[in-house]
Amino acid sequence: MTEPGTSRPGGRTAAVRASVLRAAGDVMAASGLSGLDLTDVAVRAGVGKTTVYRRWGSAANLVTDLLSEMAAESSPRSDTGSLSGDLHANAALVYRTLSDERQGPLFKAMIAAATCDRVTASALEHFYDTRVAEWAPCVTDAISRGDAPEGTNSESAIRQVSAPLYYQFLTTTKRLTPADAERAADAALAAIAAGLFRN
C-alpha cells in the first residue's frame, strides 16, 4: 500500500481520493477521530469500502492523508511588500480558517485527536511545519529589507502570529473576530521589532 500523502493520483483515482478525504473531513468535523469509521466514510463518499480499506487501512492513515491534502491545498502566503501587510494577511487567514463553519470544528477535532493519538500528532505537526515554512519568507524578506532585526527567527515569529488566535479558539467559547486577528499581528510585529525572536 502506498503511504498516504506520498503521491497525487490522477483520473478516477484522484476523484475517489478527493471524495473520501472530503467525507473524512466532514466526519471529523462532526464527530472527531472517535467517529471516523472507514466503512461509514466509504458510504458517505459513494465508493466501495474495499477501496477505502485497501488504500488507507486505518483511520489514522486517513487522517494523515487528509492533513497532507489540507497542507497542499492551503492558500499560499501573501507578499504585500511589507512585513506588516504580510503578517496581517497571515492573521486574517488564520482567523477565516478557524471561524469557518467546517474548518473550525475540523481543526479543533484534529488538535483534540493529536493529544491522544501519536500518528495524528505527527501528521498535525507536519501540517503546521509546512504552513509555517510557507509563511516564514515574509520575515526573512523583511530582514533583507531592513524591516526586521538581523537574526530574527522567522519560524518562531510566524508561529507567534497565530498563537493567540489558537489559544482563544481552543480555550474559550468566545468567537474570534477580525479585531482579534489585527491584534495578534500587531503584537507579533511589536515583538519582532523589539528583537524578542532573535536567535
PDB file of C-alpha atoms in Angstrom:
ATOM      1  CA  MET A   1       0.000   0.000   0.000  1.00  0.00           C
ATOM      2  CA  THR A   2       1.304   3.442  -0.897  1.00  0.00           C
ATOM      3  CA  GLU A   3       1.915   5.536   2.198  1.00  0.00           C
ATOM      4  CA  PRO A   4      -0.890   8.107   2.453  1.00  0.00           C
ATOM      5  CA  GLY A   5       0.053  11.552   1.263  1.00  0.00           C
ATOM      6  CA  THR A   6       3.110  10.498  -0.738  1.00  0.00           C
ATOM      7  CA  SER A   7       1.522  10.617  -4.181  1.00  0.00           C
ATOM      8  CA  ARG A   8      -1.087  12.581  -6.102  1.00  0.00           C
ATOM      9  CA  PRO A   9      -3.048  10.148  -8.289  1.00  0.00           C
ATOM     10  CA  GLY A  10      -4.871  11.305 -11.382  1.00  0.00           C
ATOM     11  CA  GLY A  11      -8.142  10.477 -13.142  1.00  0.00           C
ATOM     12  CA  ARG A  12     -10.754   8.413 -11.378  1.00  0.00           C
ATOM     13  CA  THR A  13      -8.325   7.549  -8.587  1.00  0.00           C
ATOM     14  CA  ALA A  14      -7.925  11.257  -7.831  1.00  0.00           C
ATOM     15  CA  ALA A  15     -11.694  11.709  -7.821  1.00  0.00           C
ATOM     16  CA  VAL A  16     -12.120   8.799  -5.404  1.00  0.00           C
ATOM     17  CA  ARG A  17      -9.412  10.175  -3.124  1.00  0.00           C
ATOM     18  CA  ALA A  18     -10.976  13.629  -3.142  1.00  0.00           C
ATOM     19  CA  SER A  19     -14.412  12.222  -2.283  1.00  0.00           C
ATOM     20  CA  VAL A  20     -13.060  10.061   0.515  1.00  0.00           C
ATOM     21  CA  LEU A  21     -10.997  12.868   2.040  1.00  0.00           C
ATOM     22  CA  ARG A  22     -13.953  15.224   1.865  1.00  0.00           C
ATOM     23  CA  ALA A  23     -16.146  12.669   3.625  1.00  0.00           C
ATOM     24  CA  ALA A  24     -13.439  12.031   6.233  1.00  0.00           C
ATOM     25  CA  GLY A  25     -13.172  15.748   6.923  1.00  0.00           C
ATOM     26  CA  ASP A  26     -16.934  16.023   7.312  1.00  0.00           C
ATOM     27  CA  VAL A  27     -16.955  13.160   9.807  1.00  0.00           C
ATOM     28  CA  MET A  28     -14.012  14.564  11.763  1.00  0.00           C
ATOM     29  CA  ALA A  29     -15.639  17.996  11.936  1.00  0.00           C
ATOM     30  CA  ALA A  30     -18.886  16.485  13.218  1.00  0.00           C
ATOM     31  CA  SER A  31     -17.707  13.611  15.414  1.00  0.00           C
ATOM     32  CA  GLY A  32     -13.943  13.777  15.920  1.00  0.00           C
ATOM     33  CA  LEU A  33     -11.486  10.931  15.493  1.00  0.00           C
ATOM     34  CA  SER A  34     -13.612   8.534  17.544  1.00  0.00           C
ATOM     35  CA  GLY A  35     -16.382   8.817  14.969  1.00  0.00           C
ATOM     36  CA  LEU A  36     -14.141   8.170  11.978  1.00  0.00           C
ATOM     37  CA  ASP A  37     -15.175   4.745  10.698  1.00  0.00           C
ATOM     38  CA  LEU A  38     -13.787   3.672   7.321  1.00  0.00           C
ATOM     39  CA  THR A  39     -16.978   1.902   6.279  1.00  0.00           C
ATOM     40  CA  ASP A  40     -19.048   4.983   7.094  1.00  0.00           C
ATOM     41  CA  VAL A  41     -16.599   7.177   5.185  1.00  0.00           C
ATOM     42  CA  ALA A  42     -16.888   4.892   2.164  1.00  0.00           C
ATOM     43  CA  VAL A  43     -20.688   5.147   2.223  1.00  0.00           C
ATOM     44  CA  ARG A  44     -20.575   8.928   2.549  1.00  0.00           C
ATOM     45  CA  ALA A  45     -18.042   9.171  -0.285  1.00  0.00           C
ATOM     46  CA  GLY A  46     -20.048   6.849  -2.538  1.00  0.00           C
ATOM     47  CA  VAL A  47     -17.202   4.386  -3.019  1.00  0.00           C
ATOM     48  CA  GLY A  48     -16.677   0.748  -2.132  1.00  0.00           C
ATOM     49  CA  LYS A  49     -15.441   0.078   1.383  1.00  0.00           C
ATOM     50  CA  THR A  50     -12.837  -2.300  -0.053  1.00  0.00           C
ATOM     51  CA  THR A  51     -11.291   0.657  -1.892  1.00  0.00           C
ATOM     52  CA  VAL A  52     -11.044   2.668   1.319  1.00  0.00           C
ATOM     53  CA  TYR A  53      -9.610  -0.194   3.366  1.00  0.00           C
ATOM     54  CA  ARG A  54      -7.134  -1.131   0.640  1.00  0.00           C
ATOM     55  CA  ARG A  55      -5.810   2.413   0.146  1.00  0.00           C
ATOM     56  CA  TRP A  56      -5.836   3.729   3.731  1.00  0.00           C
ATOM     57  CA  GLY A  57      -6.215   0.724   6.005  1.00  0.00           C
ATOM     58  CA  SER A  58      -6.909   2.696   9.176  1.00  0.00           C
ATOM     59  CA  ALA A  59      -8.474   5.886  10.456  1.00  0.00           C
ATOM     60  CA  ALA A  60      -5.017   7.174  11.399  1.00  0.00           C
ATOM     61  CA  ASN A  61      -3.764   6.757   7.829  1.00  0.00           C
ATOM     62  CA  LEU A  62      -6.858   8.517   6.534  1.00  0.00           C
ATOM     63  CA  VAL A  63      -6.269  11.470   8.877  1.00  0.00           C
ATOM     64  CA  THR A  64      -2.628  11.625   7.800  1.00  0.00           C
ATOM     65  CA  ASP A  65      -3.632  11.824   4.146  1.00  0.00           C
ATOM     66  CA  LEU A  66      -6.326  14.382   4.916  1.00  0.00           C
ATOM     67  CA  LEU A  67      -3.803  16.653   6.673  1.00  0.00           C
ATOM     68  CA  SER A  68      -1.363  16.202   3.797  1.00  0.00           C
ATOM     69  CA  GLU A  69      -4.051  17.308   1.358  1.00  0.00           C
ATOM     70  CA  MET A  70      -5.030  20.248   3.557  1.00  0.00           C
ATOM     71  CA  ALA A  71      -1.421  21.421   3.635  1.00  0.00           C
ATOM     72  CA  ALA A  72      -1.097  21.092  -0.146  1.00  0.00           C
ATOM     73  CA  GLU A  73      -4.362  22.935  -0.801  1.00  0.00           C
ATOM     74  CA  SER A  74      -3.897  25.748   1.742  1.00  0.00           C
ATOM     75  CA  SER A  75      -3.698  29.315   0.479  1.00  0.00           C
ATOM     76  CA  PRO A  76      -0.179  30.430  -0.452  1.00  0.00           C
ATOM     77  CA  ARG A  77       1.489  33.125   1.616  1.00  0.00           C
ATOM     78  CA  SER A  78       0.847  36.757   0.843  1.00  0.00           C
ATOM     79  CA  ASP A  79       3.611  39.004  -0.467  1.00  0.00           C
ATOM     80  CA  THR A  80       2.404  42.541   0.147  1.00  0.00           C
ATOM     81  CA  GLY A  81       5.861  44.103   0.142  1.00  0.00           C
ATOM     82  CA  SER A  82       5.775  44.934   3.845  1.00  0.00           C
ATOM     83  CA  LEU A  83       6.144  42.866   6.988  1.00  0.00           C
ATOM     84  CA  SER A  84       3.062  44.483   8.488  1.00  0.00           C
ATOM     85  CA  GLY A  85       0.954  43.685   5.444  1.00  0.00           C
ATOM     86  CA  ASP A  86       2.193  40.109   5.289  1.00  0.00           C
ATOM     87  CA  LEU A  87       1.620  39.348   8.980  1.00  0.00           C
ATOM     88  CA  HIS A  88      -1.806  40.944   8.963  1.00  0.00           C
ATOM     89  CA  ALA A  89      -2.659  38.788   5.924  1.00  0.00           C
ATOM     90  CA  ASN A  90      -1.435  35.714   7.789  1.00  0.00           C
ATOM     91  CA  ALA A  91      -3.511  36.553  10.854  1.00  0.00           C
ATOM     92  CA  ALA A  92      -6.576  37.198   8.681  1.00  0.00           C
ATOM     93  CA  LEU A  93      -6.148  33.789   7.022  1.00  0.00           C
ATOM     94  CA  VAL A  94      -5.914  32.037  10.391  1.00  0.00           C
ATOM     95  CA  TYR A  95      -9.000  33.923  11.569  1.00  0.00           C
ATOM     96  CA  ARG A  96     -11.003  32.939   8.472  1.00  0.00           C
ATOM     97  CA  THR A  97      -9.945  29.307   8.771  1.00  0.00           C
ATOM     98  CA  LEU A  98     -10.762  28.918  12.452  1.00  0.00           C
ATOM     99  CA  SER A  99     -14.039  30.831  12.056  1.00  0.00           C
ATOM    100  CA  ASP A 100     -15.218  28.729   9.123  1.00  0.00           C
ATOM    101  CA  GLU A 101     -18.241  26.538   9.929  1.00  0.00           C
ATOM    102  CA  ARG A 102     -16.497  23.404   8.678  1.00  0.00           C
ATOM    103  CA  GLN A 103     -12.791  24.145   9.010  1.00  0.00           C
ATOM    104  CA  GLY A 104     -13.018  25.426  12.573  1.00  0.00           C
ATOM    105  CA  PRO A 105     -14.564  22.239  14.013  1.00  0.00           C
ATOM    106  CA  LEU A 106     -12.265  20.144  11.820  1.00  0.00           C
ATOM    107  CA  PHE A 107      -9.125  21.756  13.234  1.00  0.00           C
ATOM    108  CA  LYS A 108     -10.477  21.500  16.760  1.00  0.00           C
ATOM    109  CA  ALA A 109     -11.093  17.769  16.200  1.00  0.00           C
ATOM    110  CA  MET A 110      -7.624  17.288  14.710  1.00  0.00           C
ATOM    111  CA  ILE A 111      -5.957  19.010  17.642  1.00  0.00           C
ATOM    112  CA  ALA A 112      -8.010  17.038  20.150  1.00  0.00           C
ATOM    113  CA  ALA A 113      -7.135  13.776  18.389  1.00  0.00           C
ATOM    114  CA  ALA A 114      -3.448  14.680  18.363  1.00  0.00           C
ATOM    115  CA  THR A 115      -3.408  14.775  22.160  1.00  0.00           C
ATOM    116  CA  CYS A 116      -4.099  11.044  22.353  1.00  0.00           C
ATOM    117  CA  ASP A 117      -3.041   9.585  19.001  1.00  0.00           C
ATOM    118  CA  ARG A 118       0.646   9.546  18.042  1.00  0.00           C
ATOM    119  CA  VAL A 119       0.074   9.184  14.293  1.00  0.00           C
ATOM    120  CA  THR A 120      -2.347  12.095  14.209  1.00  0.00           C
ATOM    121  CA  ALA A 121       0.038  14.178  16.316  1.00  0.00           C
ATOM    122  CA  SER A 122       2.861  13.538  13.855  1.00  0.00           C
ATOM    123  CA  ALA A 123       0.646  14.352  10.864  1.00  0.00           C
ATOM    124  CA  LEU A 124      -0.606  17.546  12.501  1.00  0.00           C
ATOM    125  CA  GLU A 125       2.941  18.615  13.319  1.00  0.00           C
ATOM    126  CA  HIS A 126       3.887  18.087   9.674  1.00  0.00           C
ATOM    127  CA  PHE A 127       0.887  20.158   8.574  1.00  0.00           C
ATOM    128  CA  TYR A 128       1.860  23.114  10.740  1.00  0.00           C
ATOM    129  CA  ASP A 129       5.543  22.815   9.844  1.00  0.00           C
ATOM    130  CA  THR A 130       4.530  23.020   6.186  1.00  0.00           C
ATOM    131  CA  ARG A 131       2.351  26.077   6.722  1.00  0.00           C
ATOM    132  CA  VAL A 132       4.969  27.864   8.833  1.00  0.00           C
ATOM    133  CA  ALA A 133       7.614  27.171   6.187  1.00  0.00           C
ATOM    134  CA  GLU A 134       5.245  28.660   3.568  1.00  0.00           C
ATOM    135  CA  TRP A 135       4.960  31.924   5.512  1.00  0.00           C
ATOM    136  CA  ALA A 136       8.446  32.211   7.046  1.00  0.00           C
ATOM    137  CA  PRO A 137       9.847  34.039   3.970  1.00  0.00           C
ATOM    138  CA  CYS A 138       7.677  37.012   4.977  1.00  0.00           C
ATOM    139  CA  VAL A 139      10.084  37.536   7.852  1.00  0.00           C
ATOM    140  CA  THR A 140      13.294  36.641   6.034  1.00  0.00           C
ATOM    141  CA  ASP A 141      12.342  39.080   3.275  1.00  0.00           C
ATOM    142  CA  ALA A 142      11.738  41.748   5.919  1.00  0.00           C
ATOM    143  CA  ILE A 143      15.184  41.107   7.379  1.00  0.00           C
ATOM    144  CA  SER A 144      16.689  41.584   3.910  1.00  0.00           C
ATOM    145  CA  ARG A 145      14.841  44.893   3.544  1.00  0.00           C
ATOM    146  CA  GLY A 146      15.959  46.050   6.969  1.00  0.00           C
ATOM    147  CA  ASP A 147      12.394  45.892   8.324  1.00  0.00           C
ATOM    148  CA  ALA A 148      13.203  43.280  10.971  1.00  0.00           C
ATOM    149  CA  PRO A 149      16.287  42.762  13.182  1.00  0.00           C
ATOM    150  CA  GLU A 150      19.102  40.589  11.900  1.00  0.00           C
ATOM    151  CA  GLY A 151      18.957  37.120  13.407  1.00  0.00           C
ATOM    152  CA  THR A 152      15.179  37.082  13.813  1.00  0.00           C
ATOM    153  CA  ASN A 153      13.918  33.504  13.861  1.00  0.00           C
ATOM    154  CA  SER A 154      11.377  33.625  11.058  1.00  0.00           C
ATOM    155  CA  GLU A 155       9.510  30.463  12.000  1.00  0.00           C
ATOM    156  CA  SER A 156       9.102  31.483  15.641  1.00  0.00           C
ATOM    157  CA  ALA A 157       7.834  34.878  14.545  1.00  0.00           C
ATOM    158  CA  ILE A 158       5.235  33.342  12.227  1.00  0.00           C
ATOM    159  CA  ARG A 159       4.019  30.972  14.925  1.00  0.00           C
ATOM    160  CA  GLN A 160       3.558  33.950  17.225  1.00  0.00           C
ATOM    161  CA  VAL A 161       1.025  35.474  14.828  1.00  0.00           C
ATOM    162  CA  SER A 162      -1.405  32.576  15.119  1.00  0.00           C
ATOM    163  CA  ALA A 163      -0.661  31.546  18.726  1.00  0.00           C
ATOM    164  CA  PRO A 164      -3.103  33.936  20.466  1.00  0.00           C
ATOM    165  CA  LEU A 165      -5.817  33.120  17.926  1.00  0.00           C
ATOM    166  CA  TYR A 166      -5.488  29.391  18.538  1.00  0.00           C
ATOM    167  CA  TYR A 167      -5.369  29.918  22.300  1.00  0.00           C
ATOM    168  CA  GLN A 168      -8.674  31.816  22.259  1.00  0.00           C
ATOM    169  CA  PHE A 169     -10.175  29.337  19.792  1.00  0.00           C
ATOM    170  CA  LEU A 170      -9.306  26.320  21.941  1.00  0.00           C
ATOM    171  CA  THR A 171      -9.778  27.635  25.474  1.00  0.00           C
ATOM    172  CA  THR A 172     -12.862  29.857  25.285  1.00  0.00           C
ATOM    173  CA  THR A 173     -16.308  29.843  23.723  1.00  0.00           C
ATOM    174  CA  LYS A 174     -15.832  33.418  22.506  1.00  0.00           C
ATOM    175  CA  ARG A 175     -15.917  33.670  18.731  1.00  0.00           C
ATOM    176  CA  LEU A 176     -12.852  35.078  17.022  1.00  0.00           C
ATOM    177  CA  THR A 177     -13.229  38.464  15.353  1.00  0.00           C
ATOM    178  CA  PRO A 178     -11.237  40.398  12.744  1.00  0.00           C
ATOM    179  CA  ALA A 179     -10.100  42.654  15.592  1.00  0.00           C
ATOM    180  CA  ASP A 180      -8.519  39.635  17.292  1.00  0.00           C
ATOM    181  CA  ALA A 181      -6.567  38.928  14.099  1.00  0.00           C
ATOM    182  CA  GLU A 182      -5.426  42.562  13.869  1.00  0.00           C
ATOM    183  CA  ARG A 183      -4.288  42.498  17.482  1.00  0.00           C
ATOM    184  CA  ALA A 184      -2.389  39.225  17.010  1.00  0.00           C
ATOM    185  CA  ALA A 185      -0.497  40.614  14.011  1.00  0.00           C
ATOM    186  CA  ASP A 186       0.253  43.883  15.807  1.00  0.00           C
ATOM    187  CA  ALA A 187       1.594  42.006  18.836  1.00  0.00           C
ATOM    188  CA  ALA A 188       3.852  39.858  16.655  1.00  0.00           C
ATOM    189  CA  LEU A 189       5.141  42.941  14.843  1.00  0.00           C
ATOM    190  CA  ALA A 190       5.944  44.650  18.151  1.00  0.00           C
ATOM    191  CA  ALA A 191       7.736  41.558  19.421  1.00  0.00           C
ATOM    192  CA  ILE A 192       9.778  41.276  16.234  1.00  0.00           C
ATOM    193  CA  ALA A 193      10.746  44.958  16.342  1.00  0.00           C
ATOM    194  CA  ALA A 194      11.812  44.552  19.977  1.00  0.00           C
ATOM    195  CA  GLY A 195      14.141  41.715  18.992  1.00  0.00           C
ATOM    196  CA  LEU A 196      12.317  39.073  21.019  1.00  0.00           C
ATOM    197  CA  PHE A 197      12.693  36.471  18.275  1.00  0.00           C
ATOM    198  CA  ARG A 198      16.398  36.931  17.608  1.00  0.00           C
ATOM    199  CA  ASN A 199      18.399  33.713  17.735  1.00  0.00           C
TER     200      ASN A 199
END
